[in-house]
Amino acid sequence: MRKVSIFGATGSIGQNTIDLIRRAPDAYDVVALTGGANIARLAGDAVALRADVAVTAYDDRLPDLRAALEGTGVEAAAGQAALVEAAARPADWIMSAIVGAAGLAPGLEALKHGTTLALANKESLVCAGRLLLETAAAHGARLLPVDSEHSAVFQGLAGEDIDAVERIVITASGGAFRDWPLEDLPTASLAQASSHPNWDMGQRITIDSASMFNKAMEVIETREYFGVQPEQIEVLVHPESLVHALVGFTDGALMAHLGAPDMRHAIGYALHWPERRELPVERLDLARIGQLNFRAPDPARYPALRLAYDVMARGGMMGAAFNAAKEQALDDFISGRIRFTDMAAVTETALERMSAERDLIDAAMTLDNVTRVDHLARQQAARAAEERIG
Ligand code: NAD
Ligand code: MG
């Protein structure tokens, strides 16, 4: 039996991971499940999967979790330290599917124990890619991509030499507003931004897809994970979301990865890697689909993409600043303080100000320093939002 833990078990990726694990109950021994405020789901799954421990991220939810788990034999825990402690428990495979920078500390801890980390939490690569990769290398741990584009690239690179790669093309659906008139974007509502044309995902990544902040993060994730140069990474709008990524080689060949827009593809690949096993996903009928469309992303519609290349050019810990400023701007959009289009403007202003913090941005990449950059960038973004509200 393989020992597995799922961080962010109550979310969209976490639930898809549980779906796969439930189908082969004898193959897995579940160590830890973590979640947030949805105690009923966390406790229900922990009992059903006979986890050793269930952890809620929120200290004040511990009494509820304890009550829900009473007499079940599943241990209850809460808070940031408990999340890190759960990541240190021996496991063969851990799914990192917490949303946001909060996924970084548990992920690092898992790697320090040599555990294979299936990484859906792209924010941790954007914040601290080098630190994650170096920690994995130092402890003989492996990082496997779960983001659909990066799983596709990873599969396209199997058996290939990274030096023979000319370019990596990641696709984007274009999000909820890909066909909206540009002048209507400032008035886009939270409900409109929270609905994705092709994928069923958590609210934050869905809004980030509408703004292309998600793709901007994925460009940086591509650079960090595969070690290619920024100019080798391209974004292509592909409304059908069936081609997830393409790898272009020096001989001109372009290898595309296709699959139904179902995250169980990428999760399953990471779960069974290095083997490929049968998965309960739809098989594409290309004759019925008939055509696939592609177009270049419009920079006026998606200013976030340019920011990703600015961040990579600046280097240091600008990735952590970018992610934090974006998270703060997203919080401010969700709470109704700023408009949809303000998110890119606020993030850009925060990044300009963070760029002036040279000593901090160029300091050694440690968890403490990443956290410092994260806090300051959130403050700068909050300030920039205040200024925009006036
Ligand atoms: P979600 O919002 O559905 O779930 C997030 C999970 O994280 C929940 O379990 C929640 O309780 C937990 N969480 C939230 N805040 C936390 C905190 N501060 N501390 C600890 N735990 C916290 O999100 P999701 O869509 O499942 O996305 C999870 C991650 O996977 C994100 O990094 C996202 O970018 C990435 N991802 C998601 C998809 C997708 O299809 N949903 C695809 C690719 C990548
Ligand atoms: Mg993706």
Tab-separated table of C-alpha atoms and ligand atoms in Angstrom:
chain	number	residue	atom	x	y	z
A	1	MET	CA	0.000	0.000	0.000
A	2	ARG	CA	1.275	3.474	-0.880
A	3	LYS	CA	1.101	6.071	1.847
A	4	VAL	CA	-0.492	9.245	0.513
A	5	SER	CA	-1.552	12.622	1.923
A	6	ILE	CA	-3.690	15.294	0.307
A	7	PHE	CA	-3.177	18.951	1.162
A	8	GLY	CA	-6.172	21.038	0.155
A	9	ALA	CA	-8.286	17.857	0.120
A	10	THR	CA	-11.598	19.736	0.318
A	11	GLY	CA	-10.978	21.810	-2.818
A	12	SER	CA	-11.495	21.073	-6.489
A	13	ILE	CA	-8.128	19.369	-7.063
A	14	GLY	CA	-8.289	17.643	-3.676
A	15	GLN	CA	-11.714	16.168	-4.430
A	16	ASN	CA	-10.586	14.948	-7.847
A	17	THR	CA	-7.585	13.318	-6.190
A	18	ILE	CA	-9.836	11.628	-3.644
A	19	ASP	CA	-12.054	10.407	-6.476
A	20	LEU	CA	-9.097	8.550	-8.003
A	21	ILE	CA	-7.895	7.161	-4.672
A	22	ARG	CA	-11.377	5.937	-3.716
A	23	ARG	CA	-11.495	3.817	-6.870
A	24	ALA	CA	-8.569	1.720	-5.612
A	25	PRO	CA	-9.067	1.622	-1.826
A	26	ASP	CA	-6.673	-1.290	-1.329
A	27	ALA	CA	-3.820	0.498	-3.041
A	28	TYR	CA	-3.589	3.497	-0.718
A	29	ASP	CA	-3.013	4.118	2.943
A	30	VAL	CA	-4.125	7.710	3.612
A	31	VAL	CA	-1.980	9.561	6.143
A	32	ALA	CA	-3.236	13.153	6.242
A	33	LEU	CA	-6.043	15.185	4.676
A	34	THR	CA	-6.130	18.956	5.094
A	35	GLY	CA	-8.780	21.548	4.434
A	36	GLY	CA	-10.096	24.914	5.508
A	37	ALA	CA	-13.544	25.916	6.716
A	38	ASN	CA	-15.512	23.023	5.203
A	39	ILE	CA	-15.260	20.800	8.280
A	40	ALA	CA	-18.078	18.440	7.269
A	41	ARG	CA	-16.338	17.556	4.009
A	42	LEU	CA	-12.905	17.272	5.596
A	43	ALA	CA	-14.135	15.035	8.405
A	44	GLY	CA	-16.368	12.976	6.102
A	45	ASP	CA	-13.532	12.221	3.702
A	46	ALA	CA	-11.028	11.587	6.491
A	47	VAL	CA	-13.343	8.982	8.013
A	48	ALA	CA	-14.241	7.409	4.654
A	49	LEU	CA	-10.574	7.136	3.686
A	50	ARG	CA	-9.483	6.166	7.226
A	51	ALA	CA	-6.868	8.904	7.363
A	52	ASP	CA	-4.552	9.069	10.367
A	53	VAL	CA	-5.087	12.804	10.782
A	54	ALA	CA	-7.318	15.600	9.465
A	55	VAL	CA	-6.043	19.165	9.660
A	56	THR	CA	-8.005	22.382	9.220
A	57	ALA	CA	-5.959	25.464	8.352
A	58	TYR	CA	-7.974	27.529	10.841
A	59	ASP	CA	-7.253	27.312	14.592
A	60	ASP	CA	-10.756	28.419	15.551
A	61	ARG	CA	-12.291	25.462	13.679
A	62	LEU	CA	-10.521	22.855	15.802
A	63	PRO	CA	-13.446	22.307	18.221
A	64	ASP	CA	-15.786	21.637	15.274
A	65	LEU	CA	-13.322	19.241	13.674
A	66	ARG	CA	-12.779	17.437	16.978
A	67	ALA	CA	-16.527	17.066	17.432
A	68	ALA	CA	-16.954	15.757	13.884
A	69	LEU	CA	-14.196	13.183	14.353
A	70	GLU	CA	-15.053	12.054	17.864
A	71	GLY	CA	-14.944	8.288	18.211
A	72	THR	CA	-13.796	7.737	14.607
A	73	GLY	CA	-10.122	7.101	15.348
A	74	VAL	CA	-9.050	9.996	13.101
A	75	GLU	CA	-6.884	12.563	14.871
A	76	ALA	CA	-7.886	16.248	14.589
A	77	ALA	CA	-5.443	19.158	14.291
A	78	ALA	CA	-5.507	22.817	13.249
A	79	GLY	CA	-3.344	25.735	12.214
A	80	GLN	CA	-0.228	26.439	10.201
A	81	ALA	CA	2.160	24.485	12.426
A	82	ALA	CA	-0.129	21.454	12.269
A	83	LEU	CA	-0.138	21.641	8.459
A	84	VAL	CA	3.657	21.590	8.409
A	85	GLU	CA	3.717	18.782	10.968
A	86	ALA	CA	1.322	16.742	8.801
A	87	ALA	CA	3.626	17.287	5.809
A	88	ALA	CA	6.475	15.775	7.816
A	89	ARG	CA	4.595	12.519	8.425
A	90	PRO	CA	6.099	9.712	6.365
A	91	ALA	CA	4.366	9.354	3.011
A	92	ASP	CA	5.257	8.124	-0.463
A	93	TRP	CA	3.234	10.741	-2.284
A	94	ILE	CA	1.689	14.047	-1.278
A	95	MET	CA	-0.756	16.109	-3.312
A	96	SER	CA	-0.063	19.824	-2.827
A	97	ALA	CA	-3.435	21.407	-3.639
A	98	ILE	CA	-3.781	24.222	-1.136
A	99	VAL	CA	-4.605	27.448	-2.990
A	100	GLY	CA	-2.161	30.358	-2.697
A	101	ALA	CA	1.175	31.021	-1.037
A	102	ALA	CA	-0.072	29.092	2.024
A	103	GLY	CA	0.885	25.910	0.150
A	104	LEU	CA	4.593	26.732	0.195
A	105	ALA	CA	5.583	25.846	3.778
A	106	PRO	CA	3.902	22.408	3.849
A	107	GLY	CA	5.263	21.626	0.381
A	108	LEU	CA	8.816	22.492	1.404
A	109	GLU	CA	8.467	20.374	4.524
A	110	ALA	CA	7.336	17.356	2.489
A	111	LEU	CA	10.332	17.732	0.175
A	112	LYS	CA	12.682	17.924	3.160
A	113	HIS	CA	11.471	14.442	4.063
A	114	GLY	CA	12.191	13.126	0.591
A	115	THR	CA	8.502	12.770	-0.259
A	116	THR	CA	7.303	12.901	-3.859
A	117	LEU	CA	5.266	16.079	-4.168
A	118	ALA	CA	2.555	16.296	-6.814
A	119	LEU	CA	2.324	20.039	-7.271
A	120	ALA	CA	-0.998	21.616	-8.177
A	121	ASN	CA	-0.100	24.601	-5.982
A	122	LYS	CA	1.621	26.613	-8.728
A	123	GLU	CA	1.906	29.568	-6.358
A	124	SER	CA	4.742	27.874	-4.493
A	125	LEU	CA	6.795	27.539	-7.707
A	126	VAL	CA	6.100	31.164	-8.611
A	127	CYS	CA	7.034	32.349	-5.103
A	128	ALA	CA	10.062	30.188	-4.523
A	129	GLY	CA	10.810	27.938	-7.479
A	130	ARG	CA	14.538	27.754	-6.901
A	131	LEU	CA	14.104	27.035	-3.199
A	132	LEU	CA	11.674	24.189	-3.927
A	133	LEU	CA	13.878	22.623	-6.595
A	134	GLU	CA	17.016	22.919	-4.484
A	135	THR	CA	15.252	21.458	-1.460
A	136	ALA	CA	13.987	18.550	-3.563
A	137	ALA	CA	17.465	17.929	-4.974
A	138	ALA	CA	19.097	18.113	-1.545
A	139	HIS	CA	16.740	15.506	-0.081
A	140	GLY	CA	16.270	13.217	-3.069
A	141	ALA	CA	12.638	14.220	-3.377
A	142	ARG	CA	10.717	14.529	-6.615
A	143	LEU	CA	8.346	17.252	-7.774
A	144	LEU	CA	5.700	16.198	-10.284
A	145	PRO	CA	3.604	18.791	-12.153
A	146	VAL	CA	-0.179	18.646	-11.797
A	147	ASP	CA	-1.152	21.844	-13.581
A	148	SER	CA	-2.646	20.470	-16.826
A	149	GLU	CA	-0.293	22.453	-19.088
A	150	HIS	CA	2.794	21.430	-17.160
A	151	SER	CA	1.733	17.815	-16.955
A	152	ALA	CA	1.275	17.972	-20.741
A	153	VAL	CA	4.768	19.432	-21.246
A	154	PHE	CA	6.234	16.876	-18.833
A	155	GLN	CA	4.620	14.086	-20.860
A	156	GLY	CA	5.811	15.691	-24.117
A	157	LEU	CA	9.361	15.698	-22.771
A	158	ALA	CA	9.410	12.032	-21.734
A	159	GLY	CA	12.461	10.446	-23.322
A	160	GLU	CA	13.569	13.789	-24.830
A	161	ASP	CA	16.615	15.920	-24.163
A	162	ILE	CA	15.703	19.338	-22.698
A	163	ASP	CA	18.522	20.850	-24.811
A	164	ALA	CA	16.608	19.818	-27.926
A	165	VAL	CA	13.651	21.947	-26.834
A	166	GLU	CA	13.237	25.174	-28.781
A	167	ARG	CA	10.004	26.403	-27.246
A	168	ILE	CA	7.166	25.502	-24.958
A	169	VAL	CA	3.655	26.620	-25.844
A	170	ILE	CA	1.027	26.591	-23.121
A	171	THR	CA	-2.578	27.105	-24.083
A	172	ALA	CA	-5.207	29.272	-22.420
A	173	SER	CA	-8.966	29.087	-22.876
A	174	GLY	CA	-9.147	32.867	-22.746
A	175	GLY	CA	-11.407	32.695	-19.705
A	176	ALA	CA	-14.879	34.043	-19.101
A	177	PHE	CA	-14.363	37.317	-21.007
A	178	ARG	CA	-12.457	36.229	-24.076
A	179	ASP	CA	-15.207	37.479	-26.402
A	180	TRP	CA	-16.407	40.480	-24.390
A	181	PRO	CA	-15.997	43.996	-25.814
A	182	LEU	CA	-12.898	45.442	-24.134
A	183	GLU	CA	-14.791	48.473	-22.842
A	184	ASP	CA	-17.136	46.230	-20.829
A	185	LEU	CA	-14.325	44.544	-18.853
A	186	PRO	CA	-14.200	47.168	-16.057
A	187	THR	CA	-17.827	46.385	-15.193
A	188	ALA	CA	-17.376	42.575	-15.104
A	189	SER	CA	-19.033	41.267	-11.938
A	190	LEU	CA	-17.686	38.727	-9.472
A	191	ALA	CA	-20.305	36.169	-10.557
A	192	GLN	CA	-19.380	36.645	-14.224
A	193	ALA	CA	-15.661	36.293	-13.509
A	194	SER	CA	-16.308	33.176	-11.416
A	195	SER	CA	-17.679	31.084	-14.273
A	196	HIS	CA	-15.256	29.276	-16.566
A	197	PRO	CA	-16.215	28.247	-20.118
A	198	ASN	CA	-14.481	24.812	-20.005
A	199	TRP	CA	-13.047	23.880	-16.602
A	200	ASP	CA	-14.743	23.372	-13.241
A	201	MET	CA	-12.241	24.743	-10.692
A	202	GLY	CA	-11.963	26.654	-7.426
A	203	GLN	CA	-13.180	30.265	-7.461
A	204	ARG	CA	-9.754	31.923	-7.239
A	205	ILE	CA	-8.180	30.119	-10.192
A	206	THR	CA	-11.381	30.644	-12.204
A	207	ILE	CA	-11.153	34.427	-11.753
A	208	ASP	CA	-7.418	34.246	-12.471
A	209	SER	CA	-8.295	32.503	-15.735
A	210	ALA	CA	-10.623	35.340	-16.754
A	211	SER	CA	-7.854	37.897	-16.063
A	212	MET	CA	-5.070	35.599	-17.423
A	213	PHE	CA	-3.220	35.968	-14.135
A	214	ASN	CA	-3.441	32.196	-14.022
A	215	LYS	CA	-1.580	31.900	-17.337
A	216	ALA	CA	0.913	34.550	-16.212
A	217	MET	CA	1.628	32.389	-13.163
A	218	GLU	CA	1.927	29.341	-15.405
A	219	VAL	CA	4.491	31.061	-17.636
A	220	ILE	CA	6.669	31.579	-14.557
A	221	GLU	CA	5.882	28.031	-13.405
A	222	THR	CA	7.104	26.757	-16.812
A	223	ARG	CA	10.348	28.661	-16.491
A	224	GLU	CA	10.945	27.422	-12.951
A	225	TYR	CA	9.978	23.815	-13.485
A	226	PHE	CA	11.583	23.137	-16.872
A	227	GLY	CA	14.456	25.634	-16.627
A	228	VAL	CA	13.825	27.195	-20.048
A	229	GLN	CA	14.346	30.871	-20.877
A	230	PRO	CA	11.386	33.308	-20.813
A	231	GLU	CA	11.655	33.931	-24.573
A	232	GLN	CA	11.149	30.187	-25.168
A	233	ILE	CA	7.716	30.267	-23.499
A	234	GLU	CA	4.632	31.161	-25.517
A	235	VAL	CA	0.976	31.480	-24.613
A	236	LEU	CA	-1.652	30.536	-27.177
A	237	VAL	CA	-5.382	31.125	-26.805
A	238	HIS	CA	-7.252	27.917	-27.576
A	239	PRO	CA	-10.958	28.241	-26.751
A	240	GLU	CA	-11.703	24.478	-26.757
A	241	SER	CA	-9.150	23.642	-23.983
A	242	LEU	CA	-8.375	20.264	-25.563
A	243	VAL	CA	-4.729	20.860	-26.485
A	244	HIS	CA	-3.079	21.576	-23.133
A	245	ALA	CA	0.457	22.376	-24.247
A	246	LEU	CA	2.919	21.852	-27.086
A	247	VAL	CA	6.649	21.243	-27.023
A	248	GLY	CA	8.643	22.527	-30.001
A	249	PHE	CA	11.983	20.862	-30.748
A	250	THR	CA	15.066	22.088	-32.608
A	251	ASP	CA	14.132	19.989	-35.648
A	252	GLY	CA	10.869	21.907	-35.999
A	253	ALA	CA	8.670	19.116	-34.642
A	254	LEU	CA	5.846	20.248	-32.393
A	255	MET	CA	4.413	17.666	-29.993
A	256	ALA	CA	0.921	18.446	-28.740
A	257	HIS	CA	-0.845	16.919	-25.752
A	258	LEU	CA	-4.612	16.539	-26.046
A	259	GLY	CA	-7.156	15.395	-23.528
A	260	ALA	CA	-10.590	16.199	-22.139
A	261	PRO	CA	-10.612	19.185	-19.769
A	262	ASP	CA	-10.654	16.955	-16.683
A	263	MET	CA	-7.986	17.422	-14.015
A	264	ARG	CA	-8.035	13.700	-13.251
A	265	HIS	CA	-5.807	13.334	-16.338
A	266	ALA	CA	-2.948	15.316	-14.815
A	267	ILE	CA	-3.605	14.160	-11.237
A	268	GLY	CA	-3.705	10.529	-12.357
A	269	TYR	CA	-0.508	10.890	-14.366
A	270	ALA	CA	1.284	12.267	-11.303
A	271	LEU	CA	-0.287	9.614	-9.048
A	272	HIS	CA	0.781	6.664	-11.180
A	273	TRP	CA	4.011	8.087	-12.614
A	274	PRO	CA	6.289	6.601	-13.932
A	275	GLU	CA	3.559	4.221	-15.053
A	276	ARG	CA	0.563	5.140	-17.154
A	277	ARG	CA	-2.699	3.591	-15.928
A	278	GLU	CA	-6.301	3.630	-17.039
A	279	LEU	CA	-8.211	6.715	-15.902
A	280	PRO	CA	-11.970	7.399	-15.685
A	281	VAL	CA	-11.877	10.320	-18.127
A	282	GLU	CA	-13.721	11.027	-21.358
A	283	ARG	CA	-12.028	9.863	-24.574
A	284	LEU	CA	-11.920	12.597	-27.213
A	285	ASP	CA	-13.824	12.025	-30.427
A	286	LEU	CA	-11.928	14.379	-32.724
A	287	ALA	CA	-14.103	13.607	-35.751
A	288	ARG	CA	-17.103	14.841	-33.781
A	289	ILE	CA	-15.213	17.848	-32.405
A	290	GLY	CA	-14.242	18.690	-35.994
A	291	GLN	CA	-12.063	21.725	-35.428
A	292	LEU	CA	-9.671	23.254	-32.971
A	293	ASN	CA	-9.032	27.000	-32.887
A	294	PHE	CA	-5.975	28.999	-31.884
A	295	ARG	CA	-5.177	32.685	-31.662
A	296	ALA	CA	-2.584	34.964	-30.151
A	297	PRO	CA	-3.517	36.503	-26.793
A	298	ASP	CA	-4.544	40.156	-27.057
A	299	PRO	CA	-2.194	42.186	-24.805
A	300	ALA	CA	-4.859	44.855	-24.246
A	301	ARG	CA	-7.301	42.262	-22.937
A	302	TYR	CA	-4.734	40.390	-20.862
A	303	PRO	CA	-2.178	42.828	-19.346
A	304	ALA	CA	-1.280	40.243	-16.688
A	305	LEU	CA	0.716	38.254	-19.251
A	306	ARG	CA	3.182	41.088	-19.821
A	307	LEU	CA	3.689	41.352	-16.060
A	308	ALA	CA	4.904	37.735	-15.950
A	309	TYR	CA	7.705	38.509	-18.404
A	310	ASP	CA	8.584	41.696	-16.439
A	311	VAL	CA	8.793	39.623	-13.266
A	312	MET	CA	11.100	37.042	-14.872
A	313	ALA	CA	13.321	39.795	-16.306
A	314	ARG	CA	13.636	41.395	-12.849
A	315	GLY	CA	14.554	38.105	-11.162
A	316	GLY	CA	15.330	37.695	-7.446
A	317	MET	CA	12.205	37.206	-5.360
A	318	MET	CA	9.949	39.183	-7.704
A	319	GLY	CA	7.916	36.026	-8.248
A	320	ALA	CA	6.913	36.067	-4.583
A	321	ALA	CA	6.045	39.765	-4.873
A	322	PHE	CA	3.990	39.090	-7.998
A	323	ASN	CA	2.031	36.251	-6.477
A	324	ALA	CA	1.340	38.149	-3.244
A	325	ALA	CA	0.289	41.371	-4.998
A	326	LYS	CA	-1.982	39.349	-7.269
A	327	GLU	CA	-3.499	37.457	-4.305
A	328	GLN	CA	-4.190	40.754	-2.518
A	329	ALA	CA	-5.701	42.321	-5.654
A	330	LEU	CA	-7.865	39.225	-6.104
A	331	ASP	CA	-9.039	39.464	-2.475
A	332	ASP	CA	-9.933	43.117	-3.119
A	333	PHE	CA	-11.867	42.213	-6.265
A	334	ILE	CA	-13.723	39.391	-4.491
A	335	SER	CA	-14.674	41.703	-1.623
A	336	GLY	CA	-15.934	44.290	-4.114
A	337	ARG	CA	-13.341	46.958	-3.283
A	338	ILE	CA	-11.842	47.165	-6.772
A	339	ARG	CA	-13.010	46.456	-10.303
A	340	PHE	CA	-11.993	43.508	-12.451
A	341	THR	CA	-9.542	45.528	-14.553
A	342	ASP	CA	-8.049	47.152	-11.443
A	343	MET	CA	-6.425	43.825	-10.494
A	344	ALA	CA	-3.726	44.147	-13.175
A	345	ALA	CA	-3.213	47.861	-12.534
A	346	VAL	CA	-2.898	47.348	-8.763
A	347	THR	CA	-0.495	44.442	-9.209
A	348	GLU	CA	1.649	46.440	-11.624
A	349	THR	CA	1.896	49.415	-9.242
A	350	ALA	CA	2.784	47.111	-6.346
A	351	LEU	CA	5.495	45.462	-8.472
A	352	GLU	CA	7.015	48.823	-9.419
A	353	ARG	CA	7.265	49.706	-5.741
A	354	MET	CA	8.615	46.283	-4.812
A	355	SER	CA	11.270	46.606	-7.500
A	356	ALA	CA	12.668	49.548	-5.501
A	357	GLU	CA	13.192	47.214	-2.495
A	358	ARG	CA	16.393	45.930	-4.069
A	359	ASP	CA	18.061	44.506	-0.984
A	360	LEU	CA	14.995	42.539	-0.034
A	361	ILE	CA	14.160	41.304	-3.561
A	362	ASP	CA	17.740	40.177	-4.163
A	363	ALA	CA	18.308	38.632	-0.700
A	364	ALA	CA	18.856	34.882	-0.305
A	365	MET	CA	15.739	32.882	-1.181
A	366	THR	CA	14.706	31.385	2.160
A	367	LEU	CA	11.202	30.719	3.456
A	368	ASP	CA	11.589	33.678	5.863
A	369	ASN	CA	12.655	36.068	3.117
A	370	VAL	CA	9.934	34.865	0.759
A	371	THR	CA	7.434	35.495	3.567
A	372	ARG	CA	8.854	39.001	4.073
A	373	VAL	CA	8.523	39.803	0.383
A	374	ASP	CA	5.014	38.338	0.408
A	375	HIS	CA	3.878	40.549	3.318
A	376	LEU	CA	5.354	43.736	1.909
A	377	ALA	CA	3.920	43.105	-1.567
A	378	ARG	CA	0.455	42.544	-0.056
A	379	GLN	CA	0.764	45.883	1.758
A	380	GLN	CA	1.855	47.614	-1.435
A	381	ALA	CA	-1.047	46.111	-3.364
A	382	ALA	CA	-3.521	47.121	-0.639
A	383	ARG	CA	-2.110	50.661	-0.780
A	384	ALA	CA	-2.306	50.745	-4.572
A	385	ALA	CA	-5.932	49.602	-4.311
A	386	GLU	CA	-6.697	52.414	-1.816
A	387	GLU	CA	-5.207	54.932	-4.230
A	388	ARG	CA	-7.334	53.645	-7.096
A	389	ILE	CA	-10.513	53.763	-5.047
A	390	GLY	CA	-9.552	57.377	-4.174
B	1	NAD	P1	-10.027	25.327	-4.141
B	1	NAD	O1	-10.309	26.719	-3.709
B	1	NAD	O2	-11.105	24.518	-4.716
B	1	NAD	O3	-9.393	24.506	-2.908
B	1	NAD	C1	-8.350	25.043	-2.151
B	1	NAD	C2	-7.995	24.152	-0.980
B	1	NAD	O4	-7.010	24.852	-0.181
B	1	NAD	C3	-9.149	23.836	-0.055
B	1	NAD	O5	-8.961	22.563	0.501
B	1	NAD	C4	-9.006	24.888	1.051
B	1	NAD	O6	-9.569	24.501	2.277
B	1	NAD	C5	-7.513	24.993	1.166
B	1	NAD	N1	-7.049	26.291	1.647
B	1	NAD	C6	-7.484	27.509	1.265
B	1	NAD	N2	-6.806	28.473	1.911
B	1	NAD	C7	-5.923	27.852	2.722
B	1	NAD	C8	-4.923	28.311	3.646
B	1	NAD	N3	-4.718	29.611	3.874
B	1	NAD	N4	-4.182	27.387	4.302
B	1	NAD	C9	-4.375	26.071	4.089
B	1	NAD	N5	-5.308	25.579	3.242
B	1	NAD	C10	-6.071	26.458	2.558
B	1	NAD	O7	-8.797	25.440	-5.165
B	1	NAD	P2	-8.422	24.465	-6.372
B	1	NAD	O8	-9.097	24.963	-7.598
B	1	NAD	O9	-8.564	23.051	-5.968
B	1	NAD	O10	-6.873	24.822	-6.567
B	1	NAD	C11	-5.885	24.316	-5.696
B	1	NAD	C12	-4.520	24.591	-6.295
B	1	NAD	O11	-4.413	23.883	-7.521
B	1	NAD	C13	-4.276	26.058	-6.648
B	1	NAD	O12	-2.924	26.346	-6.493
B	1	NAD	C14	-4.640	26.123	-8.120
B	1	NAD	O13	-3.978	27.175	-8.796
B	1	NAD	C15	-4.143	24.772	-8.590
B	1	NAD	N6	-4.790	24.273	-9.800
B	1	NAD	C16	-6.114	24.009	-9.789
B	1	NAD	C17	-6.730	23.509	-10.922
B	1	NAD	C18	-8.192	23.148	-10.924
B	1	NAD	O14	-8.670	22.563	-11.885
B	1	NAD	N7	-8.960	23.428	-9.876
B	1	NAD	C19	-5.982	23.300	-12.080
B	1	NAD	C20	-4.620	23.582	-12.054
B	1	NAD	C21	-4.028	24.061	-10.899
B	2	MG	MG	-3.310	25.212	-15.755
